[in-house]
C-alpha positions as YAML, in Angstrom:
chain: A
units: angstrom
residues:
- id: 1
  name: UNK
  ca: [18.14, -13.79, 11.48]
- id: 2
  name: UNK
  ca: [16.80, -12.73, 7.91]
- id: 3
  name: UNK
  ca: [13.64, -10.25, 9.15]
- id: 4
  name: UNK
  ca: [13.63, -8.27, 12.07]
- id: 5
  name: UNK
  ca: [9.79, -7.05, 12.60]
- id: 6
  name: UNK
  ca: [9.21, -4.13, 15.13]
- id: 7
  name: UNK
  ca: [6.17, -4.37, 16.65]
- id: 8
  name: UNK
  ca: [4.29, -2.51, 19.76]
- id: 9
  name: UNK
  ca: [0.89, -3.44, 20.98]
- id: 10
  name: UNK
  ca: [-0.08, 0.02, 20.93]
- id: 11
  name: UNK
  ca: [0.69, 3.25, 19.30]
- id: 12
  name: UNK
  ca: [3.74, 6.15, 20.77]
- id: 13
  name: UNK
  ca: [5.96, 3.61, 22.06]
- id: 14
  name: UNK
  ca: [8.70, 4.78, 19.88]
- id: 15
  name: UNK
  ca: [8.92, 1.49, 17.54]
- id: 16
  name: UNK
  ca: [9.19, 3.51, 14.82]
- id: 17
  name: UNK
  ca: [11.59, 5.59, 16.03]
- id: 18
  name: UNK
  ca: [13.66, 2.50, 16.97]
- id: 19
  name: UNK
  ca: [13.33, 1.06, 13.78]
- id: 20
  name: UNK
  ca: [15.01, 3.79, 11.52]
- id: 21
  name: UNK
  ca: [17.52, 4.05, 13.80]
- id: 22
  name: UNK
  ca: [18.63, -0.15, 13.43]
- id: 23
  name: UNK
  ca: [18.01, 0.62, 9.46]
- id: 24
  name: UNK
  ca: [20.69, 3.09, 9.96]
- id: 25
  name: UNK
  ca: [23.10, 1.42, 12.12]
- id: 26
  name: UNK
  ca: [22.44, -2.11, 10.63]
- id: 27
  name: UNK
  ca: [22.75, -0.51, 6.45]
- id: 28
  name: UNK
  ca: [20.38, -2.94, 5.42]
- id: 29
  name: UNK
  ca: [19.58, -3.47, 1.86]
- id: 30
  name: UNK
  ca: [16.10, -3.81, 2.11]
- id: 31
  name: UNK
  ca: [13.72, -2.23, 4.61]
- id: 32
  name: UNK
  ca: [10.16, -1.63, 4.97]
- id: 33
  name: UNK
  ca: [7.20, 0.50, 6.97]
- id: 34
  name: UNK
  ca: [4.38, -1.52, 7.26]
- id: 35
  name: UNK
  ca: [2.35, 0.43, 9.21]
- id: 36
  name: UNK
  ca: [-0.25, 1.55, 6.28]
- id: 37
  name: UNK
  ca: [-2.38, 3.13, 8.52]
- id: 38
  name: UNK
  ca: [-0.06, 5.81, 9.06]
- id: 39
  name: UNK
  ca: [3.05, 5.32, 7.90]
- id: 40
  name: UNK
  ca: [6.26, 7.74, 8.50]
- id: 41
  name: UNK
  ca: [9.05, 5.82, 8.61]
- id: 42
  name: UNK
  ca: [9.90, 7.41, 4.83]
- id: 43
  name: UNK
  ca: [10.38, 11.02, 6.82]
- id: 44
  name: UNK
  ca: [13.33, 9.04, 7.97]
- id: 45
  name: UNK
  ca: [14.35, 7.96, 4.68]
- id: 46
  name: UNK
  ca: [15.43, 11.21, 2.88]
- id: 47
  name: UNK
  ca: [18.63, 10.40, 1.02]
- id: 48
  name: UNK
  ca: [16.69, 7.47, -0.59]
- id: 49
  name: UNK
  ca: [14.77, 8.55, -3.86]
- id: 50
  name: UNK
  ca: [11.11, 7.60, -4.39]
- id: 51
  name: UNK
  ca: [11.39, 6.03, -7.86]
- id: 52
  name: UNK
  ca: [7.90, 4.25, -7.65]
- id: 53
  name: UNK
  ca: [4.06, 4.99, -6.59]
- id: 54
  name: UNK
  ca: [1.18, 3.11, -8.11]
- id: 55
  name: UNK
  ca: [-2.57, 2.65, -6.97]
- id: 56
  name: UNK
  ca: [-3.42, 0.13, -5.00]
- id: 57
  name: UNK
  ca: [-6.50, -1.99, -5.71]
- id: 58
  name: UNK
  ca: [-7.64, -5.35, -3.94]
- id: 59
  name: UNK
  ca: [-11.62, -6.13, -3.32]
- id: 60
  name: UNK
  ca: [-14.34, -4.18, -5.03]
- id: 61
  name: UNK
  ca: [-16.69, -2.63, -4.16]
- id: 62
  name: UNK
  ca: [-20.95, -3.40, -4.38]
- id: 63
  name: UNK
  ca: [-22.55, -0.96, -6.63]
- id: 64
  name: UNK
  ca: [-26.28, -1.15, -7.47]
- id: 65
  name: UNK
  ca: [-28.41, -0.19, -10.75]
- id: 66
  name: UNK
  ca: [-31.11, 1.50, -10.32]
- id: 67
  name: UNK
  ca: [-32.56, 0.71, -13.50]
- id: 68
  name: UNK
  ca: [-32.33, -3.20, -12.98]
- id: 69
  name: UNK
  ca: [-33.31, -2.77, -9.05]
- id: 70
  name: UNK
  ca: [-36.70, -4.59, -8.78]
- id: 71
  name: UNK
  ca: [-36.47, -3.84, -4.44]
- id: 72
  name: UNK
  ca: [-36.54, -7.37, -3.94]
- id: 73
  name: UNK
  ca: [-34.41, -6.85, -0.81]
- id: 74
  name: UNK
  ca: [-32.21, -9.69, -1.12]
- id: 75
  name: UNK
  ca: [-28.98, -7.98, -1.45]
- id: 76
  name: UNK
  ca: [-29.61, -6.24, 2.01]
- id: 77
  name: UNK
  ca: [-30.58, -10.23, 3.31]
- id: 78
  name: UNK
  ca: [-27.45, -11.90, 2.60]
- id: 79
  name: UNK
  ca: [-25.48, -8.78, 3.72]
- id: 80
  name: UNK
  ca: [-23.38, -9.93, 6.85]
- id: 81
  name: UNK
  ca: [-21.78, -6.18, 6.87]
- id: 82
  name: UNK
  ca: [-25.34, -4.54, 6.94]
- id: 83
  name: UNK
  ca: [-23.68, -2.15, 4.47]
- id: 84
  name: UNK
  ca: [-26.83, -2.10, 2.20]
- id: 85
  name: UNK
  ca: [-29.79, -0.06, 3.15]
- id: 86
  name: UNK
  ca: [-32.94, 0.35, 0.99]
- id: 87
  name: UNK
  ca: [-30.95, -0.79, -1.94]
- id: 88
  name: UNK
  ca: [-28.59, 1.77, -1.46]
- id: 89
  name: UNK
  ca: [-24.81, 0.65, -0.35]
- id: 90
  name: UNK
  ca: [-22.36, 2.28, 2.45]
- id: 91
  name: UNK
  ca: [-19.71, 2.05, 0.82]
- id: 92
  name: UNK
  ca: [-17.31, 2.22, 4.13]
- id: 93
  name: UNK
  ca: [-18.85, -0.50, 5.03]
- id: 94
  name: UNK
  ca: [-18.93, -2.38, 2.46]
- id: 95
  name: UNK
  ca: [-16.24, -5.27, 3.02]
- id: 96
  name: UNK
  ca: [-16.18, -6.67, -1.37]
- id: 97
  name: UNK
  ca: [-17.12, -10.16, -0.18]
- id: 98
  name: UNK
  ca: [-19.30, -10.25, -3.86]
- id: 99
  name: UNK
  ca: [-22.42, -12.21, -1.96]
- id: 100
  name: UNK
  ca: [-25.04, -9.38, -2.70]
- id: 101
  name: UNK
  ca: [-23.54, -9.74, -6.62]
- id: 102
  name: UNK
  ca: [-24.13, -13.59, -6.57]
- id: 103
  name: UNK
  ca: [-27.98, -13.15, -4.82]
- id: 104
  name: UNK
  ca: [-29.09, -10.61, -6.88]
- id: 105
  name: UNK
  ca: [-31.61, -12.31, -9.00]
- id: 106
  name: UNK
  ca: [-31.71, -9.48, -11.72]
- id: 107
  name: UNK
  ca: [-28.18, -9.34, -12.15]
- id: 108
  name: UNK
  ca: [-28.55, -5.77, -10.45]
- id: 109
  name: UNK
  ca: [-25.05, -5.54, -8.55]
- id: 110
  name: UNK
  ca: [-21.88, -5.48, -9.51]
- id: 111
  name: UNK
  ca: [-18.15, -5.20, -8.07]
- id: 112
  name: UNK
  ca: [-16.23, -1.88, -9.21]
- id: 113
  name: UNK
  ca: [-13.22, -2.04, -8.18]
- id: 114
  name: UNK
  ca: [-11.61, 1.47, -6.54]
- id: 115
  name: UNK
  ca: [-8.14, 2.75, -5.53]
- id: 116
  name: UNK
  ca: [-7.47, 1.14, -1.26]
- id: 117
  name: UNK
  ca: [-4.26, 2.41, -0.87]
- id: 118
  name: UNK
  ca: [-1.02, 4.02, -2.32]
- id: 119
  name: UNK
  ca: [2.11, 1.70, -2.49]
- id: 120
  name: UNK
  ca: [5.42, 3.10, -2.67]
- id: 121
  name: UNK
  ca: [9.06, 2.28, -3.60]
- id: 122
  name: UNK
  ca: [12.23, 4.12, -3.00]
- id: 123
  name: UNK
  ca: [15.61, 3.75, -3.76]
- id: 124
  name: UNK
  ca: [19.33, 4.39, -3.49]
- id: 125
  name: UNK
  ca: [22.88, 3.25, -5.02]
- id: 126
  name: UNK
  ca: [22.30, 0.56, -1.69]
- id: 127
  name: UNK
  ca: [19.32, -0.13, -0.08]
- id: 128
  name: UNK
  ca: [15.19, -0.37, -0.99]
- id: 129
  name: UNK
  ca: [12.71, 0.83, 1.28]
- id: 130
  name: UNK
  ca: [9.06, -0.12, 0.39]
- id: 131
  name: UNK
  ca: [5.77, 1.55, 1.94]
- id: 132
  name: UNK
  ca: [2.24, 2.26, 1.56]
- id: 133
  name: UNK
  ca: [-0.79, 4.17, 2.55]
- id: 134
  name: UNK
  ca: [-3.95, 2.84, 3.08]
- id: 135
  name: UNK
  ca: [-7.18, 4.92, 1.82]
- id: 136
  name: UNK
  ca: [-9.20, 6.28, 4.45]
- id: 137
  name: UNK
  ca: [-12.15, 4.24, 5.17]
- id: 138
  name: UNK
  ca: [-10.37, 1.09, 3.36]
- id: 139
  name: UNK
  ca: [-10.61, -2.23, 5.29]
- id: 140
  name: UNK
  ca: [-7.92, -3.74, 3.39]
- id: 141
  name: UNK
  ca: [-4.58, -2.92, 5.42]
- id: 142
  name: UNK
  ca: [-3.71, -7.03, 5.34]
- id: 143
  name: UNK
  ca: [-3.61, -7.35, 1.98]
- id: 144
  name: UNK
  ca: [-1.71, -4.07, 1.56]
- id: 145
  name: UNK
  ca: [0.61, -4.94, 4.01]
- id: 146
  name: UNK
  ca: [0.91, -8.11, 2.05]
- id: 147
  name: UNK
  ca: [1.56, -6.20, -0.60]
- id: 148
  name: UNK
  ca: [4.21, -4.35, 0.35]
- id: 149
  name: UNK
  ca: [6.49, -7.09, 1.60]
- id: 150
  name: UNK
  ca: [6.39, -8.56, -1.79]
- id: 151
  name: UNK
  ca: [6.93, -5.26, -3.85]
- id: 152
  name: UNK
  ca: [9.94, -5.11, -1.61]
- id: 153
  name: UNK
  ca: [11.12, -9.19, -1.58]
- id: 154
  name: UNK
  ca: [10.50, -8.71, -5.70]
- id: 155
  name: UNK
  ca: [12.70, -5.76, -5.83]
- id: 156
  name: UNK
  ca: [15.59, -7.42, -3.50]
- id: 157
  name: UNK
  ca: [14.86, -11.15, -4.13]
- id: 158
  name: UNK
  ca: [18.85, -12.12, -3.01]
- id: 159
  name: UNK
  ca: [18.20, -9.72, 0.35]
- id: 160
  name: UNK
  ca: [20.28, -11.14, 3.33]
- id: 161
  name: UNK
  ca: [18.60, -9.00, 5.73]
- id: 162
  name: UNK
  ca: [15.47, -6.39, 6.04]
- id: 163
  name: UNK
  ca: [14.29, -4.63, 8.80]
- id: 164
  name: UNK
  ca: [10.38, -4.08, 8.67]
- id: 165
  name: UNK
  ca: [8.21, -1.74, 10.86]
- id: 166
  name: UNK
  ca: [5.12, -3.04, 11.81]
- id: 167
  name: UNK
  ca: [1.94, -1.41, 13.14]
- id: 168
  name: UNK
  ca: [0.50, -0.97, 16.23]
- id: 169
  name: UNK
  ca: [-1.91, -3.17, 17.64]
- id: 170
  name: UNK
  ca: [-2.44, -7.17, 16.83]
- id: 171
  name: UNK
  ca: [-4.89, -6.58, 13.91]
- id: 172
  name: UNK
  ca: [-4.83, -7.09, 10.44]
- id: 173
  name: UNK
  ca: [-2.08, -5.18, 9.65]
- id: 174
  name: UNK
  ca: [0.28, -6.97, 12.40]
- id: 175
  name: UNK
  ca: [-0.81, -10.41, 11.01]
- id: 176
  name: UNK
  ca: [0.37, -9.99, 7.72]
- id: 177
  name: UNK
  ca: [3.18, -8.24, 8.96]
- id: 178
  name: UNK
  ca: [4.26, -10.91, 11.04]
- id: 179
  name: UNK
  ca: [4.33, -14.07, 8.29]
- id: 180
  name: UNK
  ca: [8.26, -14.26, 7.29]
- id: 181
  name: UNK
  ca: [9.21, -12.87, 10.45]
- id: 182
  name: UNK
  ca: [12.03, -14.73, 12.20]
- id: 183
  name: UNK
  ca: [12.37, -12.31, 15.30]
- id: 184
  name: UNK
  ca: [10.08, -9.77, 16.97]
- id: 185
  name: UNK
  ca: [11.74, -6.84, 19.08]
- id: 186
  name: UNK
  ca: [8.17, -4.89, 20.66]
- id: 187
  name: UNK
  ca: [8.60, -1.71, 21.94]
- id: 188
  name: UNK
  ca: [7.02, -0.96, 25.23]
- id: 189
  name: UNK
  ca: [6.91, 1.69, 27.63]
- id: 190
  name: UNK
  ca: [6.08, 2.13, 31.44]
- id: 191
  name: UNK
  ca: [2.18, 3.04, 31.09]
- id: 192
  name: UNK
  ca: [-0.62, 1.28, 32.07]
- id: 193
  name: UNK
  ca: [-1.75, 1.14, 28.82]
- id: 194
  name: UNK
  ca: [1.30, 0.21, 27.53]
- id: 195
  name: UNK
  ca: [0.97, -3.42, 29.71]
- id: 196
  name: UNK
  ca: [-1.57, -4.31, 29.17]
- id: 197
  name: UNK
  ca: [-0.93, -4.32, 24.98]
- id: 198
  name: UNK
  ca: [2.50, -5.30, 25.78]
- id: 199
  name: UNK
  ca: [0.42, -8.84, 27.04]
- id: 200
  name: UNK
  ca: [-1.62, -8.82, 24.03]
- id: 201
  name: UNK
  ca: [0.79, -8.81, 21.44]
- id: 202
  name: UNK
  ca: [2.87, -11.43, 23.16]
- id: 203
  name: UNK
  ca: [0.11, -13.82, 23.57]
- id: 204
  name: UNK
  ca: [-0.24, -13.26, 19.52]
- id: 205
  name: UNK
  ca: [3.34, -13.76, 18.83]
- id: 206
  name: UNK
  ca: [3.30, -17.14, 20.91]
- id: 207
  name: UNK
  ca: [0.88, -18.36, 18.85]
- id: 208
  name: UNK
  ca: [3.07, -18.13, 16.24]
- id: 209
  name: UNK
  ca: [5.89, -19.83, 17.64]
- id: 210
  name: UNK
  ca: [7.92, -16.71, 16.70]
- id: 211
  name: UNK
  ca: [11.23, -15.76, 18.53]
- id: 212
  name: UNK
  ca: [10.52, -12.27, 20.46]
- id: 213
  name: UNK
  ca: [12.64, -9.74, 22.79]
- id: 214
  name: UNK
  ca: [11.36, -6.47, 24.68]
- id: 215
  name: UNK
  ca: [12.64, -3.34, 25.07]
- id: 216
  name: UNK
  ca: [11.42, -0.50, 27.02]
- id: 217
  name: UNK
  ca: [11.41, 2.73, 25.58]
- id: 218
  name: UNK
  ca: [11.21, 6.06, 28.50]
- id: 219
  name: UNK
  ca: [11.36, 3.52, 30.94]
- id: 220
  name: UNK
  ca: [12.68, 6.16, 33.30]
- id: 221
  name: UNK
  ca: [9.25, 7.78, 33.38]
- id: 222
  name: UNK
  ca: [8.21, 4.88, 35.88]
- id: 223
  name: UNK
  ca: [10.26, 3.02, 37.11]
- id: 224
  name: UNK
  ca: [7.70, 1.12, 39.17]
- id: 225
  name: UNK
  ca: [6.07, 0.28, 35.71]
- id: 226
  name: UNK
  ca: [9.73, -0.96, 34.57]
- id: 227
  name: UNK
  ca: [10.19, -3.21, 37.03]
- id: 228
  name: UNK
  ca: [6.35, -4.31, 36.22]
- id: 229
  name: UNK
  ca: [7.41, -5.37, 32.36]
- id: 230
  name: UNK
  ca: [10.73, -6.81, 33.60]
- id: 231
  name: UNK
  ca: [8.82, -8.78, 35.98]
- id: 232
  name: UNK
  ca: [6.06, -9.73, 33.71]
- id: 233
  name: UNK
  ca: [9.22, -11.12, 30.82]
- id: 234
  name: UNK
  ca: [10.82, -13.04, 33.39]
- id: 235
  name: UNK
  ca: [7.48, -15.30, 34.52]
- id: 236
  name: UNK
  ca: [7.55, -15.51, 30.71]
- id: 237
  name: UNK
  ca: [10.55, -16.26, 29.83]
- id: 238
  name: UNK
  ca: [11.62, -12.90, 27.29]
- id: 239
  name: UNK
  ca: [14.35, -11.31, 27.02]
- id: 240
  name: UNK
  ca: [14.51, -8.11, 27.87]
- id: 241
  name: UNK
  ca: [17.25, -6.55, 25.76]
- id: 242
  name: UNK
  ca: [17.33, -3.00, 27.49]
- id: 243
  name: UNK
  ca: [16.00, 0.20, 28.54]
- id: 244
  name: UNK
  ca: [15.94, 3.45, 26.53]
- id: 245
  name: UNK
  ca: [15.82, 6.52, 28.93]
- id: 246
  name: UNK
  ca: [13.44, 9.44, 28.37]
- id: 247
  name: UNK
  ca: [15.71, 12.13, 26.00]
- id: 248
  name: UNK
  ca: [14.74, 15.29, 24.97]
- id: 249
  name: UNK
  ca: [17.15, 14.65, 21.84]
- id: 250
  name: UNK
  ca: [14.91, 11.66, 20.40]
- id: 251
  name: UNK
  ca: [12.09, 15.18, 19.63]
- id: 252
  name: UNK
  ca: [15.10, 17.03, 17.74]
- id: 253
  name: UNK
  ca: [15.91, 13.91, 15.38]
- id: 254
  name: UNK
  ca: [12.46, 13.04, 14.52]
- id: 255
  name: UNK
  ca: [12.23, 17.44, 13.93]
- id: 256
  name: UNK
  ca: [14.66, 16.81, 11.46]
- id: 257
  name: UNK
  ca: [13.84, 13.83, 9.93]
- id: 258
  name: UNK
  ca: [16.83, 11.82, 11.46]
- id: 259
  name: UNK
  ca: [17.64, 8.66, 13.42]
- id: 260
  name: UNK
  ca: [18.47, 8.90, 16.61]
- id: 261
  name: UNK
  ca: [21.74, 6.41, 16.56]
- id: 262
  name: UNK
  ca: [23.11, 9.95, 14.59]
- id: 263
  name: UNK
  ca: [23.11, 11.48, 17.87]
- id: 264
  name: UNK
  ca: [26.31, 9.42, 19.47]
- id: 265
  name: UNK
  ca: [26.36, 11.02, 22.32]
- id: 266
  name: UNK
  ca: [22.85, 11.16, 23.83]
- id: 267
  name: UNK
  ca: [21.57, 8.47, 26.43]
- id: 268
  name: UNK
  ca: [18.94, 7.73, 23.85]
- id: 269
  name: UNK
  ca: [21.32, 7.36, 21.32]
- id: 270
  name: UNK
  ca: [23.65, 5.13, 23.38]
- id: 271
  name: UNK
  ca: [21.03, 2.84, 24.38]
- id: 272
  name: UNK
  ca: [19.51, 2.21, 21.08]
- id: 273
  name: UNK
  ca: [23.11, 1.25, 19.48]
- id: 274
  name: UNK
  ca: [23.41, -0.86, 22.72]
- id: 275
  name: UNK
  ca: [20.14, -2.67, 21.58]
- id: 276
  name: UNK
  ca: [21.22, -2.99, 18.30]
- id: 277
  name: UNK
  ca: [24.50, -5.05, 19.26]
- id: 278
  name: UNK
  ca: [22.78, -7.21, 21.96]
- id: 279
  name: UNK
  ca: [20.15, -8.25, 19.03]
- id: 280
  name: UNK
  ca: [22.75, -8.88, 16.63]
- id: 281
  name: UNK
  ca: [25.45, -11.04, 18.98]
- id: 282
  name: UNK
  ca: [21.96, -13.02, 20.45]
- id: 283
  name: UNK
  ca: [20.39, -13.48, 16.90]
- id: 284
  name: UNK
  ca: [22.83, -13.19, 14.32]
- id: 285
  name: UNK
  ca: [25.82, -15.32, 15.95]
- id: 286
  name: UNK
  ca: [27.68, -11.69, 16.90]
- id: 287
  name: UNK
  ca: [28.35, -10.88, 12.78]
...
């Protein structure tokens, strides 16, 4: 096992609180929040030192001169985003595919590239943590997420073992997030909602012939639901590698910006450090 990815397949499972908590327990040298939609993993990551933040740029964006503009409409024609109106361009929805630049018969668009994102780097006498922020409105959280994972493999190129946290969901974002990956642990809990993504982010995983395990995070909130998941991972053959309880603690760490595996002696605490080991002796040969 060289990357651990935590996924969910939707959002307030806990994955994230999981995650710091086996970056703490496991010390990794390297470690990384993917989730550039919303990141927060970092509040987590307080005695590490942010040492690096840089702009983040990828596709451009279509901008149109007024003064070369003959209305010929062909720009808005070849559009497959619909993102140019009247010769004028939306530029949320404008997805930097360059098509309305190479139609334009008066050479009246062009690409300007603009700031997607914020990636950051920090640091400490051990370990690397890389993250970034995605710019509201930006509809390149692949790439970014691409990005990050090789800000961090650049900075930690002889890494052993990194930890990343993923994103909700099984978009873009969960994609990139996934290529490298050499074991997926998704968070679940016992909600309705939380099947049915639970079903959808397995199906992606299988496609990807990518070794996965399930925990259940508040399972005690329904236990009917529990038994649903555990049911639903046996027909399919996943491991389930244990149950988190509902704990009132898990609200103080995350209050004070720490992981929950710091709190020894609450049920949460227990059963993520329980978690931890059963990943480690199934994946990792017990070292």
């Amino acid at each position: 096992m060289k990357q651990l990815l935590i996924l969910s397949g939707k959002g307030g499972t806990g994955k994230t609180t999981v995650a710091g908590a086996f970056i703490s327990l496991s010390h990794c040298r390297s470690c990384a929040d993917c989730d550039v939609d919303a990141p927060n993993l970092q509040y987590m990551m307080r005695r590490m030192k942010k040492i690096k933040e840089n702009p983040y740029t990828a596709l451009g964006k279509a901008v149109i001169d007024g003064t070369k503009c003959t209305g010929c409409g062909l720009c808005e024609k070849y559009c497959r985003f619909g993102a140019i109106r009247s010769g004028t361009v939306d530029q949320y929805e404008c997805e930097g595919c360059g098509v309305c630049e190479r139609m334009c018969p008066q050479k009246a668009v062009r690409m300007v590239v603009s700031p997607a994102g914020t990636l950051s780097l920090y640091r400490n006498k051990s370990s690397v943590f890389s993250t970034a922020r995605l710019t509201a409105g930006s509809g390149t959280s692949g790439k970014l997420v691409a990005a990050v994972k090789k800000q961090l493999s650049e900075e930690v190129p002889d890494s052993s073992f990194t930890i990343i946290d993923g994103s909700p969901g099984t978009g873009c974002p969960v994609m990139a997030s996934l290529a490298g990956a050499d074991i997926v642990l998704v968070v679940t809990e016992p909600t309705e909602s939380g099947i049915h993504d639970l079903k959808r982010i397995v199906d992606l995983i299988r496609l990807l012939n990518i070794d996965l395990t399930v925990c259940i995070n508040k399972y005690d909130i329904n236990l009917k639901n529990t038994e649903v998941i555990e049911s639903y991972c046996k027909d399919q053959l996943i491991p389930v590698t244990g149950r988190i309880p509902f704990d009132t603690t898990v609200l103080r760490a995350v209050n004070s910006g720490k992981t929950i595996d710091r709190y020894s002696r609450s049920a949460a605490g227990k059963a993520v450090r329980e978690i931890w080991n059963l990943i480690v002796e199934k994946y990792s040969g017990g070292k």
